[in-house]
Amino acid sequence: MSEPARVLHARLHLLDRQVVRESDDRLLCKVDDLEVQPGDRPYVTAILSGPLALGPRLGGLPGWLMTETGPPRSGGRSGPGRTASR
């Protein structure tokens, strides 16, 4: 039987925290926003990072400046960095 999912308060436990690679404890990024699957029991489907994820969360002029004037994404991709959950 599978274990129940861990319940977290996103703003308290996830946002603005460092993402660390388990194999070598290397810091990869900060959690700037979350992609959430809605429903009776919403769950996090991906961690979003970078100015394109943080800007909308900040809002106002600072948020707009982050999303509109941030550095271009490598490989021609648009949108925030995305790390999918397993």
Coordinates of C-alpha atoms in Angstrom, one line a residue:
M1 CA 0.0 0.0 0.0
S2 CA 1.4 3.4 -0.9
E3 CA 2.0 6.1 1.7
P4 CA -0.3 9.2 1.8
A5 CA 1.1 12.3 0.2
R6 CA 2.8 14.8 2.6
V7 CA 0.8 17.9 3.3
L8 CA 2.7 21.2 3.0
H9 CA 1.8 24.8 3.3
A10 CA 3.3 26.0 0.0
R11 CA 4.1 29.6 1.1
L12 CA 5.7 28.4 4.3
H13 CA 7.5 25.2 3.2
L14 CA 8.3 25.6 -0.5
L15 CA 8.4 29.1 -1.9
D16 CA 11.8 30.9 -1.8
R17 CA 13.6 27.7 -0.7
Q18 CA 16.7 26.3 -2.4
V19 CA 16.4 23.2 -4.6
V20 CA 19.3 20.9 -3.9
R21 CA 20.5 18.0 -6.0
E22 CA 20.6 15.0 -3.8
S23 CA 23.5 13.2 -5.4
D24 CA 26.1 16.0 -4.6
D25 CA 24.2 18.6 -2.5
R26 CA 24.6 21.1 -5.3
L27 CA 22.3 24.2 -5.1
L28 CA 20.3 24.3 -8.4
C29 CA 17.8 27.1 -8.0
K30 CA 15.2 28.7 -5.7
V31 CA 11.5 27.9 -5.8
D32 CA 9.9 31.0 -7.3
D33 CA 6.5 29.5 -8.0
L34 CA 4.6 26.2 -8.2
E35 CA 2.5 24.5 -10.9
V36 CA -0.5 23.0 -9.1
Q37 CA -3.0 20.5 -10.4
P38 CA -6.4 21.7 -9.1
G39 CA -9.1 19.4 -7.7
D40 CA -10.4 18.1 -4.5
R41 CA -6.9 17.4 -3.4
P42 CA -4.6 19.8 -5.3
Y43 CA -1.0 18.7 -5.7
V44 CA 2.2 20.2 -6.9
T45 CA 3.1 19.0 -10.4
A46 CA 6.2 21.2 -11.0
I47 CA 8.6 23.7 -9.4
L48 CA 9.0 26.9 -11.4
S49 CA 12.1 29.0 -11.1
G50 CA 13.7 32.2 -12.6
P51 CA 12.4 35.7 -13.3
L52 CA 9.6 34.5 -15.5
A53 CA 8.2 32.5 -12.5
L54 CA 8.9 35.1 -9.8
G55 CA 7.7 38.2 -11.8
P56 CA 3.9 37.4 -11.8
R57 CA 4.1 36.4 -8.1
L58 CA 5.6 39.8 -7.2
G59 CA 3.2 41.8 -9.4
G60 CA 3.2 45.5 -10.1
L61 CA 6.0 47.3 -11.9
P62 CA 8.8 45.1 -10.3
G63 CA 7.1 41.9 -11.5
W64 CA 6.5 43.4 -15.0
L65 CA 10.1 44.5 -15.3
M66 CA 11.3 41.0 -14.3
T67 CA 9.2 39.2 -16.9
E68 CA 9.6 41.7 -19.7
T69 CA 13.3 42.6 -19.4
G70 CA 14.8 39.5 -17.9
P71 CA 17.6 37.5 -19.6
P72 CA 16.6 35.5 -22.7
R73 CA 16.1 31.7 -22.1
S74 CA 18.7 29.4 -23.6
G75 CA 17.6 27.1 -26.4
G76 CA 14.8 29.5 -27.5
R77 CA 12.5 28.3 -24.8
S78 CA 10.0 30.6 -23.3
G79 CA 8.6 30.5 -19.8
P80 CA 10.1 29.8 -16.4
G81 CA 12.5 27.0 -15.6
R82 CA 10.3 23.9 -14.8
T83 CA 11.2 20.9 -12.7
A84 CA 8.5 18.3 -12.9
S85 CA 7.6 16.2 -9.8
R86 CA 7.9 12.4 -10.0

